[in-house]
JSON list of C-alpha atoms in Angstrom, two decimals:
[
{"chain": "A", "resi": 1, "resn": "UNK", "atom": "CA", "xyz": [96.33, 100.42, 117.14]},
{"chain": "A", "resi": 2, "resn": "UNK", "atom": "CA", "xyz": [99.37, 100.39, 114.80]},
{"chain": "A", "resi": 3, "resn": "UNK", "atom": "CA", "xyz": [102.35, 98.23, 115.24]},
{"chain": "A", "resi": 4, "resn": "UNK", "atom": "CA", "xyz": [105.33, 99.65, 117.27]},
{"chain": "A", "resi": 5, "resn": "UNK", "atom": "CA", "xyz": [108.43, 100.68, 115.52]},
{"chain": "A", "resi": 6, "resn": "UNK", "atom": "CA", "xyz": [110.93, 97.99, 116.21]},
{"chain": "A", "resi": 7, "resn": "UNK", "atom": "CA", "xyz": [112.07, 95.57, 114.31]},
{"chain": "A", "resi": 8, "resn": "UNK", "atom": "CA", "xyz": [110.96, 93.49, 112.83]},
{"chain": "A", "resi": 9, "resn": "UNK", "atom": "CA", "xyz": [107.60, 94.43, 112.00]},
{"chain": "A", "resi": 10, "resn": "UNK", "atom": "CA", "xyz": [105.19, 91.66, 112.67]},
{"chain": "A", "resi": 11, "resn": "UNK", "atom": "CA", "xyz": [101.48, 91.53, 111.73]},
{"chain": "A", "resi": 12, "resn": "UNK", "atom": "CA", "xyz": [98.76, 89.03, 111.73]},
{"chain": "A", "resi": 13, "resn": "UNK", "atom": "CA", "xyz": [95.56, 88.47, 109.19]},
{"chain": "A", "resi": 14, "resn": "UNK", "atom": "CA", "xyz": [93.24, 86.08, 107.93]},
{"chain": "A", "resi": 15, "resn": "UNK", "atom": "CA", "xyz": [91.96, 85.52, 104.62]},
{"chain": "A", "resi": 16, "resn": "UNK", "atom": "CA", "xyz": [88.41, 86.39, 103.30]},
{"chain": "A", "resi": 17, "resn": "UNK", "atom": "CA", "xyz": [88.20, 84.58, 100.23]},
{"chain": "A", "resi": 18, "resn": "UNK", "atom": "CA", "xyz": [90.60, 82.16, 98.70]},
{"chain": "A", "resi": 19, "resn": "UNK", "atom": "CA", "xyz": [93.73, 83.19, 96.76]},
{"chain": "A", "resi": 20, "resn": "UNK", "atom": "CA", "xyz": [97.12, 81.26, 95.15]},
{"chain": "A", "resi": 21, "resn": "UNK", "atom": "CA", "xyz": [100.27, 82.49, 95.49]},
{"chain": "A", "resi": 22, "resn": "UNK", "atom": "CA", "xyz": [102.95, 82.81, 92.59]},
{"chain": "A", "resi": 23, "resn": "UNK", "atom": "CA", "xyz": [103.68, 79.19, 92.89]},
{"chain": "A", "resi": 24, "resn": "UNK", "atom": "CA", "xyz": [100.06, 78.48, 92.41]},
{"chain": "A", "resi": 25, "resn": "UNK", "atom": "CA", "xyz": [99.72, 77.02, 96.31]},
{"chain": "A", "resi": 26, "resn": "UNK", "atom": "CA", "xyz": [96.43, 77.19, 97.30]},
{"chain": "A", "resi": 27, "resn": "UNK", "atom": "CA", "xyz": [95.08, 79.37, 101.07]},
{"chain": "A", "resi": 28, "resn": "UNK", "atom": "CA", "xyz": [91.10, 78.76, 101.53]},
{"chain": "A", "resi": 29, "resn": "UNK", "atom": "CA", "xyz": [89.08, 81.43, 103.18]},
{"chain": "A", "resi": 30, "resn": "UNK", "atom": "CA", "xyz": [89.61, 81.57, 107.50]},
{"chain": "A", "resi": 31, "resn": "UNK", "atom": "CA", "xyz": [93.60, 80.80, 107.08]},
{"chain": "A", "resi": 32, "resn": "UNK", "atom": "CA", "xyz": [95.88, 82.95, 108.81]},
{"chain": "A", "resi": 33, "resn": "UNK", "atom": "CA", "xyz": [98.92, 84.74, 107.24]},
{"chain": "A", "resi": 34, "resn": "UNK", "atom": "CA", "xyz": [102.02, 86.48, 109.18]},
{"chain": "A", "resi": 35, "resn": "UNK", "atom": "CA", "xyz": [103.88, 89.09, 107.59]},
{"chain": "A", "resi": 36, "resn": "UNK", "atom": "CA", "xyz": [106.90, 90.19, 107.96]},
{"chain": "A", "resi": 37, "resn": "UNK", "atom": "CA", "xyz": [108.28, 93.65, 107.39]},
{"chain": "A", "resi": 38, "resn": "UNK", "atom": "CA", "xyz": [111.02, 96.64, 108.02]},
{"chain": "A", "resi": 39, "resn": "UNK", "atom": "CA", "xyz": [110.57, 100.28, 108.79]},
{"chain": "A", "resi": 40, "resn": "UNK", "atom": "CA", "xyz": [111.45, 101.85, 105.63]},
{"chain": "A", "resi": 41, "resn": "UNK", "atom": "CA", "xyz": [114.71, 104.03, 105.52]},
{"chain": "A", "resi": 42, "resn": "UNK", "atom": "CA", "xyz": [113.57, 107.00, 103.06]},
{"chain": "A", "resi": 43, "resn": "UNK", "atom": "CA", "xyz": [109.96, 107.67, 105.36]},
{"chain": "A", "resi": 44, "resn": "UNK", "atom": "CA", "xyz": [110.28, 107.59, 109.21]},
{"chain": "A", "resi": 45, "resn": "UNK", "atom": "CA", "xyz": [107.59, 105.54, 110.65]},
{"chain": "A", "resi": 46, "resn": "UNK", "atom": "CA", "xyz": [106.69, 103.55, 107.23]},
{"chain": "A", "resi": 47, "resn": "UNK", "atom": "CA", "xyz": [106.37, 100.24, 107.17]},
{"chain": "A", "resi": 48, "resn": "UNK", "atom": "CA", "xyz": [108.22, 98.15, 104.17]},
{"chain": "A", "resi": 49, "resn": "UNK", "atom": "CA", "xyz": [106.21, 94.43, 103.91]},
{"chain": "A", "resi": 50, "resn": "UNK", "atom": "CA", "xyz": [108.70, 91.95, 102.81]},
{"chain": "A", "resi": 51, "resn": "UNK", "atom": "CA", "xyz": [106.83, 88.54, 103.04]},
{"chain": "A", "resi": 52, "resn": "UNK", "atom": "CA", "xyz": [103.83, 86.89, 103.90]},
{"chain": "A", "resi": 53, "resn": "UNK", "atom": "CA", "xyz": [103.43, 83.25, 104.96]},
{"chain": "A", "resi": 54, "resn": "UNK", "atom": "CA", "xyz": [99.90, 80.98, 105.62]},
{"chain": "A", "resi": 55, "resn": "UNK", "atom": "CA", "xyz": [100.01, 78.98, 108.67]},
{"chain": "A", "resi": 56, "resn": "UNK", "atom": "CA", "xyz": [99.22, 75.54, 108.72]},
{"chain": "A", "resi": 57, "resn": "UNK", "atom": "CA", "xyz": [97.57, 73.39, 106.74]},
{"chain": "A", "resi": 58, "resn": "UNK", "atom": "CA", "xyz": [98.23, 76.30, 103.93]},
{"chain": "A", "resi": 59, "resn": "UNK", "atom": "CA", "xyz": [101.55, 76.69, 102.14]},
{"chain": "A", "resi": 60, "resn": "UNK", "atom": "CA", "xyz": [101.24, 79.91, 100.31]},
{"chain": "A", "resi": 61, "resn": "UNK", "atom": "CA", "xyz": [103.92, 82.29, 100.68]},
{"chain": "A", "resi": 62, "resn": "UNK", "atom": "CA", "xyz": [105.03, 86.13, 99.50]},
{"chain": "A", "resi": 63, "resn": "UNK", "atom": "CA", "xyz": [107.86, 87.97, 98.89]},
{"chain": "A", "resi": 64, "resn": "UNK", "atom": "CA", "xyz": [108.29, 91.52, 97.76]},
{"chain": "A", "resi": 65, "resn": "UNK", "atom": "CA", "xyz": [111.84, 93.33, 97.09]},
{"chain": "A", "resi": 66, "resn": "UNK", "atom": "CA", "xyz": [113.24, 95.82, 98.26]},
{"chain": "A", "resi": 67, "resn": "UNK", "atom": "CA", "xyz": [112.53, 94.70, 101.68]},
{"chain": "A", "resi": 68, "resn": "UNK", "atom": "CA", "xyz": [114.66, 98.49, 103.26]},
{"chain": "A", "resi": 69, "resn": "UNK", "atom": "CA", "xyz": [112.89, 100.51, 101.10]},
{"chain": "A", "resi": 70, "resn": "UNK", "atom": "CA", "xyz": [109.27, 102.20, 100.67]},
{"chain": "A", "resi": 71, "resn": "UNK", "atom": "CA", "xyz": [110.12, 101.80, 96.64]},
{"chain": "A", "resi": 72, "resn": "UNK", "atom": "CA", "xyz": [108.12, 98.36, 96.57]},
{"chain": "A", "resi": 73, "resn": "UNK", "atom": "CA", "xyz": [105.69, 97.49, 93.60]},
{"chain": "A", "resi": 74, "resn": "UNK", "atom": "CA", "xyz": [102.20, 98.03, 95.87]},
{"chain": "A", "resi": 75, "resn": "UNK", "atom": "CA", "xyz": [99.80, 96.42, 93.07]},
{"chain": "A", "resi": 76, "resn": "UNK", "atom": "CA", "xyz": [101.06, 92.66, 93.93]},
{"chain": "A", "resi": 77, "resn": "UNK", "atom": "CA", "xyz": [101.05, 93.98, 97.89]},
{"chain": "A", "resi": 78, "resn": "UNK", "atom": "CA", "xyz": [97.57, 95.13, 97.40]},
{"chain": "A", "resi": 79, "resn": "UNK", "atom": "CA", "xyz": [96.11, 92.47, 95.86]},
{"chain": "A", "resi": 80, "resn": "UNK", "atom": "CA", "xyz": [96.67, 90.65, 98.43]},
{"chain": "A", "resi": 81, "resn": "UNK", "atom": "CA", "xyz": [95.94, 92.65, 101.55]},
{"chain": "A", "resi": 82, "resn": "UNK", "atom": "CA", "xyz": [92.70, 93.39, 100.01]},
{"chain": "A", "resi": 83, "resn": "UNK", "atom": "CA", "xyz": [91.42, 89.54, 100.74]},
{"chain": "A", "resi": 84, "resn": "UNK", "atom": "CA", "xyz": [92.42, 89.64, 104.51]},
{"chain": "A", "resi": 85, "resn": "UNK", "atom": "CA", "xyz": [91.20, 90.92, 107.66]},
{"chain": "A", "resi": 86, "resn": "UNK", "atom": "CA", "xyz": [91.82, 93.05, 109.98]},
{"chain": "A", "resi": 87, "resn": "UNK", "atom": "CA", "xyz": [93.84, 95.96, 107.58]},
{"chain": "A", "resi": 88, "resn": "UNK", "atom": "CA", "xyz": [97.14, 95.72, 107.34]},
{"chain": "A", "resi": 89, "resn": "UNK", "atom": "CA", "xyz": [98.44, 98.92, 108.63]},
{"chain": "A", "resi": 90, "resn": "UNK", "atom": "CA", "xyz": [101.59, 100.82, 106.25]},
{"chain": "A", "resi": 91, "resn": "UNK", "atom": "CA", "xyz": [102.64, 103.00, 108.95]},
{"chain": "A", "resi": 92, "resn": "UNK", "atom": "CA", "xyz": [103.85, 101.95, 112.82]},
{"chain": "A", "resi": 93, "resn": "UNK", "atom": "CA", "xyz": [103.71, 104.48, 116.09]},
{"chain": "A", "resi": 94, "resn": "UNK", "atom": "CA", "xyz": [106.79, 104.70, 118.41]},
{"chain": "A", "resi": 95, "resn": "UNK", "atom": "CA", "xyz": [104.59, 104.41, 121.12]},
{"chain": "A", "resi": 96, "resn": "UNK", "atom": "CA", "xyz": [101.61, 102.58, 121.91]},
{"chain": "A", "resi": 97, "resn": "UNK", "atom": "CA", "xyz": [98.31, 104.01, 122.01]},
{"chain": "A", "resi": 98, "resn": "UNK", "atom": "CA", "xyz": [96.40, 105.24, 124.81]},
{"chain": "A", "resi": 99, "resn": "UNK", "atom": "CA", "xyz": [93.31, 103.94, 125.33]},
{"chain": "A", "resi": 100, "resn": "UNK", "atom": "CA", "xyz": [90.07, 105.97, 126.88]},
{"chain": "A", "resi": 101, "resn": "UNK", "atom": "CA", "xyz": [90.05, 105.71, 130.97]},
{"chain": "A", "resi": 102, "resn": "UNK", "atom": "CA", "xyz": [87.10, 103.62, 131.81]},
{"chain": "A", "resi": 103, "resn": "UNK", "atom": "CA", "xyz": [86.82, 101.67, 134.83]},
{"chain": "A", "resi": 104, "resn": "UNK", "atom": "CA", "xyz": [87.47, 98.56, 132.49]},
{"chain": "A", "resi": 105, "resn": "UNK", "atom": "CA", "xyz": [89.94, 99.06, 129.96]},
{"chain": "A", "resi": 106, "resn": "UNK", "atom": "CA", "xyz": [89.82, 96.80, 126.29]},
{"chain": "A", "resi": 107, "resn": "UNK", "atom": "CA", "xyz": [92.61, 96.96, 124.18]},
{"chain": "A", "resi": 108, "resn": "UNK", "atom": "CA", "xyz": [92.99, 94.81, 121.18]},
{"chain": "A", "resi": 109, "resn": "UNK", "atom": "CA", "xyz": [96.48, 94.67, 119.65]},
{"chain": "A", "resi": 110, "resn": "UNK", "atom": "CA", "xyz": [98.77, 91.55, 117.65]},
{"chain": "A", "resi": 111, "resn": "UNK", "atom": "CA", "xyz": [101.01, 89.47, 120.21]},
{"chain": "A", "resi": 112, "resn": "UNK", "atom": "CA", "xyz": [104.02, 87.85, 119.34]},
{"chain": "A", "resi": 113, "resn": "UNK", "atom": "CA", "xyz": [103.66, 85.67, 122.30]},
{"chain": "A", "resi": 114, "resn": "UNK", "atom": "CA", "xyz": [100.16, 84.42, 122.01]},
{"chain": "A", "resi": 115, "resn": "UNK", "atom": "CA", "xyz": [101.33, 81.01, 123.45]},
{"chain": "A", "resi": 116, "resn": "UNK", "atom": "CA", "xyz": [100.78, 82.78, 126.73]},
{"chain": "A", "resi": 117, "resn": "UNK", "atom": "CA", "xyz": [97.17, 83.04, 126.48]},
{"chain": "A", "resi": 118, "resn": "UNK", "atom": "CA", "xyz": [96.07, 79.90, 125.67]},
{"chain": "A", "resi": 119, "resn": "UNK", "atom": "CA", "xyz": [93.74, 79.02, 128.07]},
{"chain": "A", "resi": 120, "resn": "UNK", "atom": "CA", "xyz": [91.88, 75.83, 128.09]},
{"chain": "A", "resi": 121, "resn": "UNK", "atom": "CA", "xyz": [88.25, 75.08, 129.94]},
{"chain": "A", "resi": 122, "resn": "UNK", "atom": "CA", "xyz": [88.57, 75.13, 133.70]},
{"chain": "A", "resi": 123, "resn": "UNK", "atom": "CA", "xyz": [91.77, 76.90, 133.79]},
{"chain": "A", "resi": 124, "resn": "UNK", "atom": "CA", "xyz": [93.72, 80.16, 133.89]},
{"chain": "A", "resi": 125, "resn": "UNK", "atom": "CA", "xyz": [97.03, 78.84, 132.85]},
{"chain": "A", "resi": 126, "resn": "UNK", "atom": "CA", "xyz": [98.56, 79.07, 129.70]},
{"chain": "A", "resi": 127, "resn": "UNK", "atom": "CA", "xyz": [99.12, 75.33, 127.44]},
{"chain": "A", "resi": 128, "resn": "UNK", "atom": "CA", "xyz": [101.50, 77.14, 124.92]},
{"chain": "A", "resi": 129, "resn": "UNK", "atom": "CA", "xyz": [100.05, 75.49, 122.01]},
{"chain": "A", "resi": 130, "resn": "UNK", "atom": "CA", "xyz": [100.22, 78.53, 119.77]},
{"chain": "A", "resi": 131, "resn": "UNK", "atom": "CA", "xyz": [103.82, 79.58, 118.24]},
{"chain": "A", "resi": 132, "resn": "UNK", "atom": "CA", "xyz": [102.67, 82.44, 116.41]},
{"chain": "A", "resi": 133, "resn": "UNK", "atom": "CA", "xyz": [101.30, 86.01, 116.36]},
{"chain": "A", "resi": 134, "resn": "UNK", "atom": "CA", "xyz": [97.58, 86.10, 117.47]},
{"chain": "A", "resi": 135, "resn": "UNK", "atom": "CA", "xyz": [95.16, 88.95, 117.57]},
{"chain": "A", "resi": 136, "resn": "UNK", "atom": "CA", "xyz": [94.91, 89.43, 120.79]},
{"chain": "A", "resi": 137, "resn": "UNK", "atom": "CA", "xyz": [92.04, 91.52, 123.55]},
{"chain": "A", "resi": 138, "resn": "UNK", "atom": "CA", "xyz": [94.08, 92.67, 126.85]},
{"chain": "A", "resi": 139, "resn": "UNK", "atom": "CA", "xyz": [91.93, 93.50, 129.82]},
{"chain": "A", "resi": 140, "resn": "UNK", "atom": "CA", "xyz": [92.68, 95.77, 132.53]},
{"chain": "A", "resi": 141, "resn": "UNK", "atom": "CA", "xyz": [91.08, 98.03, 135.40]},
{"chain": "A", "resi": 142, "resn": "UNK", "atom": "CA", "xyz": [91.71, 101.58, 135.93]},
{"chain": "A", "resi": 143, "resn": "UNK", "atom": "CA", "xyz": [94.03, 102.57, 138.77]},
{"chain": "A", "resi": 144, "resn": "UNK", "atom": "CA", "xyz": [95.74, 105.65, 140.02]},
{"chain": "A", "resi": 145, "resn": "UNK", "atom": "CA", "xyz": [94.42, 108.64, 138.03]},
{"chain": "A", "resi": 146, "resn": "UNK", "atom": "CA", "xyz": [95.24, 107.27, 134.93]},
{"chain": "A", "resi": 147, "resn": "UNK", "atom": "CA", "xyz": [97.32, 104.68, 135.13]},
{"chain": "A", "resi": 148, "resn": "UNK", "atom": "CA", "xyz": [96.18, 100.84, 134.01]},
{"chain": "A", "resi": 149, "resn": "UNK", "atom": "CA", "xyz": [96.26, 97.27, 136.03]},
{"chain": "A", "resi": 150, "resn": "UNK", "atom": "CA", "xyz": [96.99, 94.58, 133.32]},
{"chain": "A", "resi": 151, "resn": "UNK", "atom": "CA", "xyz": [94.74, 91.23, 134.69]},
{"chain": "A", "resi": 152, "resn": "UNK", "atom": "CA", "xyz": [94.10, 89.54, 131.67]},
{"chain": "A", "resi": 153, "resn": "UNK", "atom": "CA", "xyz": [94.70, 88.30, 127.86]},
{"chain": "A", "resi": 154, "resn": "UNK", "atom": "CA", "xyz": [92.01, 86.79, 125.28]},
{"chain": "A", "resi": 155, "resn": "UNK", "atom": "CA", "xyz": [92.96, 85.46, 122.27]},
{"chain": "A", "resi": 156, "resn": "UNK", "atom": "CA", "xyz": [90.14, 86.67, 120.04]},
{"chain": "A", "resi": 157, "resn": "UNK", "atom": "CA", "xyz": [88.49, 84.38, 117.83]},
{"chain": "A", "resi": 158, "resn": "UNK", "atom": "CA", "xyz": [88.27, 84.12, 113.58]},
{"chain": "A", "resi": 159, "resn": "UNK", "atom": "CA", "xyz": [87.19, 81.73, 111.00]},
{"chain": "A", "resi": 160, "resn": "UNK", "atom": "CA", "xyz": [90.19, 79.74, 111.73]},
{"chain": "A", "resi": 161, "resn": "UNK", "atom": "CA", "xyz": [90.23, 79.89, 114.92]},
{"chain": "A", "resi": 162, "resn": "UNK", "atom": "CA", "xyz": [87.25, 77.78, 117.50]},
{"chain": "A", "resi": 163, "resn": "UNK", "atom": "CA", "xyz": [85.25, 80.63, 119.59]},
{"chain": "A", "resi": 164, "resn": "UNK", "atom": "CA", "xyz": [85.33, 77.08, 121.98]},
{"chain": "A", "resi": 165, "resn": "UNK", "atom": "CA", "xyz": [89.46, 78.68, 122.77]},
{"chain": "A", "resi": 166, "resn": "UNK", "atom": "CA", "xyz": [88.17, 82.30, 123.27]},
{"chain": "A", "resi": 167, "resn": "UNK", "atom": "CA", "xyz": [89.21, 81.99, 127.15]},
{"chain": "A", "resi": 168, "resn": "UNK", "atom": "CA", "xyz": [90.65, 84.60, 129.38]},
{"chain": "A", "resi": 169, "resn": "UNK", "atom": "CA", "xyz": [94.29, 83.85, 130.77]},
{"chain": "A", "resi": 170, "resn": "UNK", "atom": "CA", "xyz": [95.43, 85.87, 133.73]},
{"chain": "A", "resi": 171, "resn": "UNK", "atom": "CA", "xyz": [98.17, 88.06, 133.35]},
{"chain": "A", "resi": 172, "resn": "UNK", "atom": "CA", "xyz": [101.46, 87.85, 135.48]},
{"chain": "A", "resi": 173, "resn": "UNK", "atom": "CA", "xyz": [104.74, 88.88, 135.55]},
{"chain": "A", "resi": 174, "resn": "UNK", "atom": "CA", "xyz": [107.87, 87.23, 135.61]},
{"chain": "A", "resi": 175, "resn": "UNK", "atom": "CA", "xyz": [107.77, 86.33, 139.01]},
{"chain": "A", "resi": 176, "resn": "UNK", "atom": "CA", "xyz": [104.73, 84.76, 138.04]},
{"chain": "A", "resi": 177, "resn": "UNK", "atom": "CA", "xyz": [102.59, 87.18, 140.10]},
{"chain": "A", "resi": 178, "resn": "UNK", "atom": "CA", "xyz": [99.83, 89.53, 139.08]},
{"chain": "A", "resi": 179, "resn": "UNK", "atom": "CA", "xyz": [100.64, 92.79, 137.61]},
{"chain": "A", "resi": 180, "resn": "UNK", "atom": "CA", "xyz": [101.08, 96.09, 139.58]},
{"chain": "A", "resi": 181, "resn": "UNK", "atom": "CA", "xyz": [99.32, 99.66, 138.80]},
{"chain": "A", "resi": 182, "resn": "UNK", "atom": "CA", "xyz": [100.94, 100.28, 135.57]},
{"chain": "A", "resi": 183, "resn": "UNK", "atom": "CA", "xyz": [103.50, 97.29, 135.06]},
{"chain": "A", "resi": 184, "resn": "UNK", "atom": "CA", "xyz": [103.57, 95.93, 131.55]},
{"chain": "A", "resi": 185, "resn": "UNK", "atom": "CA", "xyz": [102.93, 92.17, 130.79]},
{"chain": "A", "resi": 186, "resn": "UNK", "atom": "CA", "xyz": [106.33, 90.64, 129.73]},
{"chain": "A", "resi": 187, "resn": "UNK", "atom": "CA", "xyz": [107.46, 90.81, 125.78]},
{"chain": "A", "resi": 188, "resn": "UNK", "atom": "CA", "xyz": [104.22, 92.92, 125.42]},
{"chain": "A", "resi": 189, "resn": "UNK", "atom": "CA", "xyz": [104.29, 96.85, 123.90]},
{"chain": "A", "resi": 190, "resn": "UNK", "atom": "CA", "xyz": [101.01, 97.86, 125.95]},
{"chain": "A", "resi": 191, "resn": "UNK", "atom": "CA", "xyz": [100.08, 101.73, 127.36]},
{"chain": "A", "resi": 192, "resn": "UNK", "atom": "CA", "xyz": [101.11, 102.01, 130.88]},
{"chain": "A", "resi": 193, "resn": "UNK", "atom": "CA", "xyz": [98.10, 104.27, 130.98]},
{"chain": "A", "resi": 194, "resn": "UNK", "atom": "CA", "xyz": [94.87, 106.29, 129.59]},
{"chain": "A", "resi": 195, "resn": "UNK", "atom": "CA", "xyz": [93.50, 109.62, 128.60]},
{"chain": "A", "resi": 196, "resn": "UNK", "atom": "CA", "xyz": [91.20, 111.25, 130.73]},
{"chain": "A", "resi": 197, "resn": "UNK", "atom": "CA", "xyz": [88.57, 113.06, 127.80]},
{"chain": "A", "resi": 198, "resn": "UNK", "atom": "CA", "xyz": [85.72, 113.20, 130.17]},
{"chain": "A", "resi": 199, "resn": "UNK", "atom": "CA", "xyz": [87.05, 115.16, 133.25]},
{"chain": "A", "resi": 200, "resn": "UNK", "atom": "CA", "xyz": [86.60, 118.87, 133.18]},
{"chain": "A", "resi": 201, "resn": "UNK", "atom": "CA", "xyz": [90.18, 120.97, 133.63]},
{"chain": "A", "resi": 202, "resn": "UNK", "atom": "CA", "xyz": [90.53, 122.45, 136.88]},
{"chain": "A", "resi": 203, "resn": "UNK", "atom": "CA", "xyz": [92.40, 125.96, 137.31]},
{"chain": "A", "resi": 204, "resn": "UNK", "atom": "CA", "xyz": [93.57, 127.38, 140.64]},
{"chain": "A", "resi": 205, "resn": "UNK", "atom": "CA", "xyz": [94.15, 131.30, 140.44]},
{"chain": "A", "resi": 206, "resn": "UNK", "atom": "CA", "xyz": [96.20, 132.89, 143.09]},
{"chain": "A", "resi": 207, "resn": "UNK", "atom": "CA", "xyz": [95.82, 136.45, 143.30]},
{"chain": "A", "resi": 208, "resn": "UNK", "atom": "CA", "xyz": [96.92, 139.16, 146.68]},
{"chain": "A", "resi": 209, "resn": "UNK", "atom": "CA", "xyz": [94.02, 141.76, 147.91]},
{"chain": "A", "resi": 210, "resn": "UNK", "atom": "CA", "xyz": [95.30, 144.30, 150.19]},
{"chain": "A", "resi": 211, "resn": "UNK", "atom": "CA", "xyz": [97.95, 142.18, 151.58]},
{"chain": "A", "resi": 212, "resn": "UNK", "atom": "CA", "xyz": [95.33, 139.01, 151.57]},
{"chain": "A", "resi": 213, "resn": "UNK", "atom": "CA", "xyz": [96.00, 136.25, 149.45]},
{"chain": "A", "resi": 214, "resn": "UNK", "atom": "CA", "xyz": [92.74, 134.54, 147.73]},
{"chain": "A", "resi": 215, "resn": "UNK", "atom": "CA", "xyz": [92.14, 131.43, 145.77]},
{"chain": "A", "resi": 216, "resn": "UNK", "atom": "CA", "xyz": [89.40, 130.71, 143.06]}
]
């Protein structure tokens, strides 16, 4: 799903291949970069990228001007998104996206408060060793008609990241108890709920027959 539109616009990758920055810093394939951005003022819902930083142990780092505007000189931008993964998305969505109603619901989105999820072996609390946007898999169950029970986070893993972490955290709120039908996890921009596409629509006619009313 795209980002929300808030700012600031926040978005995770990791690099395919290796690449140097302008300062000739080198970022080997499997490191991560956040990037930082601004909704653009000329194009409602646009995202403007302004930098980009490696996480540790890389040191590469990019800036692009006119960090307000959509004006921006895309070649240097595109060079570089084209050497990380997942796509780095132009464009952000006021609301978040609704995912399909299953019995289990998946939704993969970035989290700017991965530390929450970082579950080690044997446990389902978080450690809080991570300080920075992680890709992240939310798990829920259907409840209601169409509503969504948040029960837990997985931080997904990359080349830079051990599949060994991969571990569910349960979700709660801030009274540190599990999530109701439809609450939101805290600092998260999550659906509240789902689209029905499978159900058949259901029409009730009304319609008087000599005084007798009938349904159909």
């Amino acid at each position: 799903p795209l980002p929300p539109c808030s700012e600031p616009v926040v978005h995770t990758a990791w690099l395919k291949a290796y690449v140097t920055d302008a300062e000739d810093q080198e970022c080997a394939a499997g490191q991560q970069l956040v990037f930082h951005g601004h909704l653009c003022k000329e194009m409602e819902g646009k995202i403007a990228w302004t930098s980009a930083r490696s996480q540790p142990p890389g040191r590469c780092t990019w800036h692009w001007p006119n960090e307000e505007s959509c004006s921006q000189d895309f070649d240097n931008i595109t060079a570089l998104l084209s050497q990380v993964s997942p796509l780095v998305p132009m464009y952000c969505s006021k609301q978040a996206a609704r995912p399909r109603c299953d019995e289990e619901v998946k939704y993969t989105t970035i989290s700017l408060v991965s530390s929450h999820y970082t579950c080690e072996d044997g446990a389902d609390e978080p450690v809080d060793s991570l300080q920075f946007p992680q890709l992240v898999q939310f798990q829920g169950r259907l409840c209601g008609y169409d509503l969504i029970r948040w029960e837990a986070a997985t931080i997904l893993p990359h080349l830079g990241y051990s599949t060994s972490q991969a571990l569910p955290c349960k979700i709660k709120n801030q009274h540190h108890r599990p999530l109701e039908c439809g609450e939101l996890p805290p600092a998260e921009q999550l659906p509240r709920g789902c689209l029905r596409t499978r159900d058949p629509a259901v029409f009730t006619i009304e319609h008087e027959i000599e005084g007798l009313w009938l349904w159909s």
